[in-house]
Protein backbone atom coordinates (compact mmCIF):
# COMPACT_ATOMS: atom_id res chain seq x y z
CA UNK A 1 0.00 0.00 0.00
CA UNK A 2 1.30 3.41 -0.97
CA UNK A 3 2.11 5.56 2.05
CA UNK A 4 3.26 9.17 2.30
CA UNK A 5 4.20 10.71 5.63
CA UNK A 6 4.78 14.47 5.73
CA UNK A 7 6.62 16.33 8.47
CA UNK A 8 8.53 19.53 9.15
CA UNK A 9 5.72 22.06 9.31
CA UNK A 10 5.22 24.60 12.06
CA UNK A 11 4.64 28.22 13.00
CA UNK A 12 7.08 30.68 11.46
CA UNK A 13 7.25 34.44 11.13
CA UNK A 14 7.02 36.10 7.72
CA UNK A 15 10.38 35.89 6.01
CA UNK A 16 11.28 32.70 7.82
CA UNK A 17 12.11 29.25 6.48
CA UNK A 18 10.92 25.68 6.88
CA UNK A 19 11.97 22.38 5.36
CA UNK A 20 9.24 19.86 4.73
CA UNK A 21 9.98 16.17 4.44
CA UNK A 22 7.91 13.43 2.84
CA UNK A 23 8.79 9.81 3.54
CA UNK A 24 7.39 7.42 0.93
CA UNK A 25 6.83 3.68 1.09
CA UNK A 26 4.80 0.94 -0.52
CA UNK A 27 5.70 1.72 -4.13
CA UNK A 28 8.75 1.95 -6.35
CA UNK A 29 9.65 5.51 -5.42
CA UNK A 30 12.51 6.08 -7.83
CA UNK A 31 10.30 5.53 -10.88
CA UNK A 32 7.68 8.10 -9.87
CA UNK A 33 7.54 11.85 -10.19
CA UNK A 34 6.51 13.57 -6.97
CA UNK A 35 4.74 16.80 -6.08
CA UNK A 36 3.86 19.00 -3.16
CA UNK A 37 0.26 20.17 -2.91
CA UNK A 38 -1.13 22.60 -0.35
CA UNK A 39 -4.61 23.36 0.86
CA UNK A 40 -5.53 26.48 2.77
CA UNK A 41 -8.66 26.62 4.94
CA UNK A 42 -11.78 26.94 2.83
CA UNK A 43 -9.88 26.62 -0.43
CA UNK A 44 -9.25 23.88 -2.93
CA UNK A 45 -5.94 22.07 -3.35
CA UNK A 46 -3.13 24.01 -4.99
CA UNK A 47 -0.21 22.34 -6.74
CA UNK A 48 3.04 23.89 -5.50
CA UNK A 49 5.98 22.06 -7.05
CA UNK A 50 6.83 18.87 -8.89
CA UNK A 51 9.96 16.86 -9.57
CA UNK A 52 10.55 14.08 -12.06
CA UNK A 53 11.60 10.59 -11.03
CA UNK A 54 15.31 11.27 -11.54
CA UNK A 55 15.15 14.88 -10.43
CA UNK A 56 16.13 16.37 -13.77
CA UNK A 57 12.84 18.19 -14.37
CA UNK A 58 11.46 20.54 -11.72
CA UNK A 59 8.54 22.92 -11.96
CA UNK A 60 7.02 25.44 -9.57
CA UNK A 61 3.78 27.30 -9.18
CA UNK A 62 4.37 30.95 -10.02
CA UNK A 63 3.84 32.33 -6.51
CA UNK A 64 6.55 30.13 -4.97
CA UNK A 65 9.15 30.14 -7.73
CA UNK A 66 12.41 31.57 -6.40
CA UNK A 67 11.40 30.97 -2.78
CA UNK A 68 10.73 27.21 -2.63
CA UNK A 69 13.00 24.37 -3.70
CA UNK A 70 11.84 20.80 -4.26
CA UNK A 71 14.35 17.97 -4.14
CA UNK A 72 14.44 14.22 -3.61
CA UNK A 73 16.71 11.45 -2.37
CA UNK A 74 15.89 8.23 -4.17
CA UNK A 75 18.12 6.21 -1.84
CA UNK A 76 16.03 7.35 1.12
CA UNK A 77 12.62 7.35 -0.63
CA UNK A 78 12.21 10.93 0.47
CA UNK A 79 11.14 14.18 -1.14
CA UNK A 80 11.79 17.60 0.37
CA UNK A 81 10.43 21.11 0.08
CA UNK A 82 12.72 23.89 1.27
CA UNK A 83 10.63 27.00 1.83
CA UNK A 84 12.32 30.37 2.24
CA UNK A 85 10.99 33.93 2.48
CA UNK A 86 7.68 32.59 3.71
CA UNK A 87 4.59 34.78 3.43
CA UNK A 88 1.26 34.65 5.30
CA UNK A 89 -0.41 33.47 2.10
CA UNK A 90 1.75 30.33 2.23
CA UNK A 91 -0.24 29.20 5.27
CA UNK A 92 -1.80 25.83 4.47
CA UNK A 93 -1.60 22.13 5.09
CA UNK A 94 1.10 20.74 2.81
CA UNK A 95 0.87 17.27 1.30
CA UNK A 96 3.18 15.31 -0.93
CA UNK A 97 1.67 13.41 -3.80
CA UNK A 98 2.71 10.77 -6.30
CA UNK A 99 3.02 12.18 -9.81
CA UNK A 100 3.55 15.67 -11.12
CA UNK A 101 0.11 16.64 -12.38
CA UNK A 102 -1.98 19.24 -10.59
CA UNK A 103 -4.66 17.72 -8.36
CA UNK A 104 -8.11 17.19 -9.82
CA UNK A 105 -11.28 18.50 -8.21
CA UNK A 106 -11.80 15.08 -6.66
CA UNK A 107 -8.28 14.90 -5.21
CA UNK A 108 -7.92 13.42 -1.77
CA UNK A 109 -4.64 13.45 0.13
CA UNK A 110 -2.86 10.16 0.76
CA UNK A 111 -1.09 11.35 3.90
CA UNK A 112 -1.98 13.40 6.95
CA UNK A 113 -0.13 16.47 5.72
CA UNK A 114 1.91 18.95 7.72
CA UNK A 115 0.57 22.34 8.83
CA UNK A 116 2.52 25.44 7.86
CA UNK A 117 1.46 28.67 9.53
CA UNK A 118 3.15 31.94 8.64
CA UNK A 119 2.23 34.66 11.09
CA UNK A 120 3.79 37.38 13.20
PDB file of C-alpha atoms in Angstrom:
ATOM      1  CA  UNK A   1       0.000   0.000   0.000  1.00  0.00           C
ATOM      2  CA  UNK A   2       1.296   3.411  -0.968  1.00  0.00           C
ATOM      3  CA  UNK A   3       2.108   5.560   2.050  1.00  0.00           C
ATOM      4  CA  UNK A   4       3.263   9.167   2.298  1.00  0.00           C
ATOM      5  CA  UNK A   5       4.203  10.711   5.634  1.00  0.00           C
ATOM      6  CA  UNK A   6       4.778  14.468   5.730  1.00  0.00           C
ATOM      7  CA  UNK A   7       6.620  16.325   8.467  1.00  0.00           C
ATOM      8  CA  UNK A   8       8.526  19.533   9.150  1.00  0.00           C
ATOM      9  CA  UNK A   9       5.718  22.061   9.314  1.00  0.00           C
ATOM     10  CA  UNK A  10       5.223  24.595  12.060  1.00  0.00           C
ATOM     11  CA  UNK A  11       4.644  28.222  12.997  1.00  0.00           C
ATOM     12  CA  UNK A  12       7.085  30.679  11.459  1.00  0.00           C
ATOM     13  CA  UNK A  13       7.247  34.444  11.126  1.00  0.00           C
ATOM     14  CA  UNK A  14       7.017  36.098   7.720  1.00  0.00           C
ATOM     15  CA  UNK A  15      10.376  35.893   6.011  1.00  0.00           C
ATOM     16  CA  UNK A  16      11.277  32.701   7.817  1.00  0.00           C
ATOM     17  CA  UNK A  17      12.107  29.254   6.482  1.00  0.00           C
ATOM     18  CA  UNK A  18      10.921  25.683   6.881  1.00  0.00           C
ATOM     19  CA  UNK A  19      11.973  22.380   5.357  1.00  0.00           C
ATOM     20  CA  UNK A  20       9.240  19.864   4.729  1.00  0.00           C
ATOM     21  CA  UNK A  21       9.982  16.168   4.438  1.00  0.00           C
ATOM     22  CA  UNK A  22       7.907  13.429   2.841  1.00  0.00           C
ATOM     23  CA  UNK A  23       8.788   9.807   3.537  1.00  0.00           C
ATOM     24  CA  UNK A  24       7.388   7.423   0.925  1.00  0.00           C
ATOM     25  CA  UNK A  25       6.830   3.685   1.090  1.00  0.00           C
ATOM     26  CA  UNK A  26       4.803   0.939  -0.517  1.00  0.00           C
ATOM     27  CA  UNK A  27       5.697   1.723  -4.130  1.00  0.00           C
ATOM     28  CA  UNK A  28       8.753   1.954  -6.348  1.00  0.00           C
ATOM     29  CA  UNK A  29       9.653   5.512  -5.424  1.00  0.00           C
ATOM     30  CA  UNK A  30      12.512   6.081  -7.830  1.00  0.00           C
ATOM     31  CA  UNK A  31      10.296   5.534 -10.876  1.00  0.00           C
ATOM     32  CA  UNK A  32       7.676   8.103  -9.870  1.00  0.00           C
ATOM     33  CA  UNK A  33       7.538  11.854 -10.188  1.00  0.00           C
ATOM     34  CA  UNK A  34       6.506  13.569  -6.968  1.00  0.00           C
ATOM     35  CA  UNK A  35       4.744  16.796  -6.078  1.00  0.00           C
ATOM     36  CA  UNK A  36       3.864  19.000  -3.158  1.00  0.00           C
ATOM     37  CA  UNK A  37       0.256  20.171  -2.914  1.00  0.00           C
ATOM     38  CA  UNK A  38      -1.128  22.597  -0.348  1.00  0.00           C
ATOM     39  CA  UNK A  39      -4.614  23.362   0.857  1.00  0.00           C
ATOM     40  CA  UNK A  40      -5.529  26.479   2.772  1.00  0.00           C
ATOM     41  CA  UNK A  41      -8.663  26.622   4.937  1.00  0.00           C
ATOM     42  CA  UNK A  42     -11.784  26.936   2.828  1.00  0.00           C
ATOM     43  CA  UNK A  43      -9.877  26.621  -0.433  1.00  0.00           C
ATOM     44  CA  UNK A  44      -9.247  23.883  -2.933  1.00  0.00           C
ATOM     45  CA  UNK A  45      -5.936  22.071  -3.347  1.00  0.00           C
ATOM     46  CA  UNK A  46      -3.125  24.010  -4.992  1.00  0.00           C
ATOM     47  CA  UNK A  47      -0.211  22.337  -6.743  1.00  0.00           C
ATOM     48  CA  UNK A  48       3.035  23.886  -5.496  1.00  0.00           C
ATOM     49  CA  UNK A  49       5.982  22.060  -7.047  1.00  0.00           C
ATOM     50  CA  UNK A  50       6.834  18.873  -8.892  1.00  0.00           C
ATOM     51  CA  UNK A  51       9.965  16.858  -9.570  1.00  0.00           C
ATOM     52  CA  UNK A  52      10.546  14.083 -12.065  1.00  0.00           C
ATOM     53  CA  UNK A  53      11.603  10.591 -11.034  1.00  0.00           C
ATOM     54  CA  UNK A  54      15.308  11.269 -11.536  1.00  0.00           C
ATOM     55  CA  UNK A  55      15.147  14.876 -10.425  1.00  0.00           C
ATOM     56  CA  UNK A  56      16.128  16.369 -13.768  1.00  0.00           C
ATOM     57  CA  UNK A  57      12.845  18.188 -14.368  1.00  0.00           C
ATOM     58  CA  UNK A  58      11.465  20.539 -11.718  1.00  0.00           C
ATOM     59  CA  UNK A  59       8.541  22.919 -11.956  1.00  0.00           C
ATOM     60  CA  UNK A  60       7.023  25.437  -9.572  1.00  0.00           C
ATOM     61  CA  UNK A  61       3.778  27.302  -9.183  1.00  0.00           C
ATOM     62  CA  UNK A  62       4.370  30.954 -10.015  1.00  0.00           C
ATOM     63  CA  UNK A  63       3.842  32.332  -6.513  1.00  0.00           C
ATOM     64  CA  UNK A  64       6.549  30.128  -4.973  1.00  0.00           C
ATOM     65  CA  UNK A  65       9.145  30.143  -7.732  1.00  0.00           C
ATOM     66  CA  UNK A  66      12.413  31.574  -6.398  1.00  0.00           C
ATOM     67  CA  UNK A  67      11.404  30.966  -2.782  1.00  0.00           C
ATOM     68  CA  UNK A  68      10.729  27.210  -2.629  1.00  0.00           C
ATOM     69  CA  UNK A  69      13.005  24.370  -3.703  1.00  0.00           C
ATOM     70  CA  UNK A  70      11.840  20.803  -4.255  1.00  0.00           C
ATOM     71  CA  UNK A  71      14.353  17.967  -4.143  1.00  0.00           C
ATOM     72  CA  UNK A  72      14.444  14.223  -3.615  1.00  0.00           C
ATOM     73  CA  UNK A  73      16.709  11.453  -2.371  1.00  0.00           C
ATOM     74  CA  UNK A  74      15.891   8.228  -4.172  1.00  0.00           C
ATOM     75  CA  UNK A  75      18.124   6.212  -1.836  1.00  0.00           C
ATOM     76  CA  UNK A  76      16.025   7.349   1.123  1.00  0.00           C
ATOM     77  CA  UNK A  77      12.622   7.345  -0.632  1.00  0.00           C
ATOM     78  CA  UNK A  78      12.207  10.934   0.474  1.00  0.00           C
ATOM     79  CA  UNK A  79      11.144  14.184  -1.139  1.00  0.00           C
ATOM     80  CA  UNK A  80      11.795  17.597   0.367  1.00  0.00           C
ATOM     81  CA  UNK A  81      10.428  21.110   0.084  1.00  0.00           C
ATOM     82  CA  UNK A  82      12.719  23.890   1.270  1.00  0.00           C
ATOM     83  CA  UNK A  83      10.625  27.001   1.829  1.00  0.00           C
ATOM     84  CA  UNK A  84      12.323  30.374   2.238  1.00  0.00           C
ATOM     85  CA  UNK A  85      10.991  33.928   2.480  1.00  0.00           C
ATOM     86  CA  UNK A  86       7.684  32.593   3.707  1.00  0.00           C
ATOM     87  CA  UNK A  87       4.591  34.777   3.433  1.00  0.00           C
ATOM     88  CA  UNK A  88       1.262  34.652   5.304  1.00  0.00           C
ATOM     89  CA  UNK A  89      -0.408  33.465   2.105  1.00  0.00           C
ATOM     90  CA  UNK A  90       1.754  30.333   2.233  1.00  0.00           C
ATOM     91  CA  UNK A  91      -0.242  29.203   5.274  1.00  0.00           C
ATOM     92  CA  UNK A  92      -1.801  25.833   4.471  1.00  0.00           C
ATOM     93  CA  UNK A  93      -1.597  22.130   5.089  1.00  0.00           C
ATOM     94  CA  UNK A  94       1.097  20.744   2.808  1.00  0.00           C
ATOM     95  CA  UNK A  95       0.867  17.273   1.295  1.00  0.00           C
ATOM     96  CA  UNK A  96       3.183  15.314  -0.930  1.00  0.00           C
ATOM     97  CA  UNK A  97       1.675  13.409  -3.804  1.00  0.00           C
ATOM     98  CA  UNK A  98       2.714  10.771  -6.299  1.00  0.00           C
ATOM     99  CA  UNK A  99       3.022  12.176  -9.805  1.00  0.00           C
ATOM    100  CA  UNK A 100       3.552  15.668 -11.119  1.00  0.00           C
ATOM    101  CA  UNK A 101       0.111  16.639 -12.381  1.00  0.00           C
ATOM    102  CA  UNK A 102      -1.978  19.236 -10.590  1.00  0.00           C
ATOM    103  CA  UNK A 103      -4.660  17.722  -8.364  1.00  0.00           C
ATOM    104  CA  UNK A 104      -8.112  17.187  -9.817  1.00  0.00           C
ATOM    105  CA  UNK A 105     -11.275  18.499  -8.209  1.00  0.00           C
ATOM    106  CA  UNK A 106     -11.797  15.076  -6.658  1.00  0.00           C
ATOM    107  CA  UNK A 107      -8.282  14.897  -5.206  1.00  0.00           C
ATOM    108  CA  UNK A 108      -7.924  13.415  -1.767  1.00  0.00           C
ATOM    109  CA  UNK A 109      -4.637  13.451   0.133  1.00  0.00           C
ATOM    110  CA  UNK A 110      -2.861  10.155   0.757  1.00  0.00           C
ATOM    111  CA  UNK A 111      -1.091  11.355   3.903  1.00  0.00           C
ATOM    112  CA  UNK A 112      -1.978  13.403   6.952  1.00  0.00           C
ATOM    113  CA  UNK A 113      -0.132  16.474   5.723  1.00  0.00           C
ATOM    114  CA  UNK A 114       1.906  18.946   7.720  1.00  0.00           C
ATOM    115  CA  UNK A 115       0.574  22.335   8.831  1.00  0.00           C
ATOM    116  CA  UNK A 116       2.518  25.440   7.863  1.00  0.00           C
ATOM    117  CA  UNK A 117       1.456  28.668   9.532  1.00  0.00           C
ATOM    118  CA  UNK A 118       3.146  31.942   8.636  1.00  0.00           C
ATOM    119  CA  UNK A 119       2.227  34.659  11.088  1.00  0.00           C
ATOM    120  CA  UNK A 120       3.794  37.379  13.197  1.00  0.00           C
TER     121      UNK A 120
END
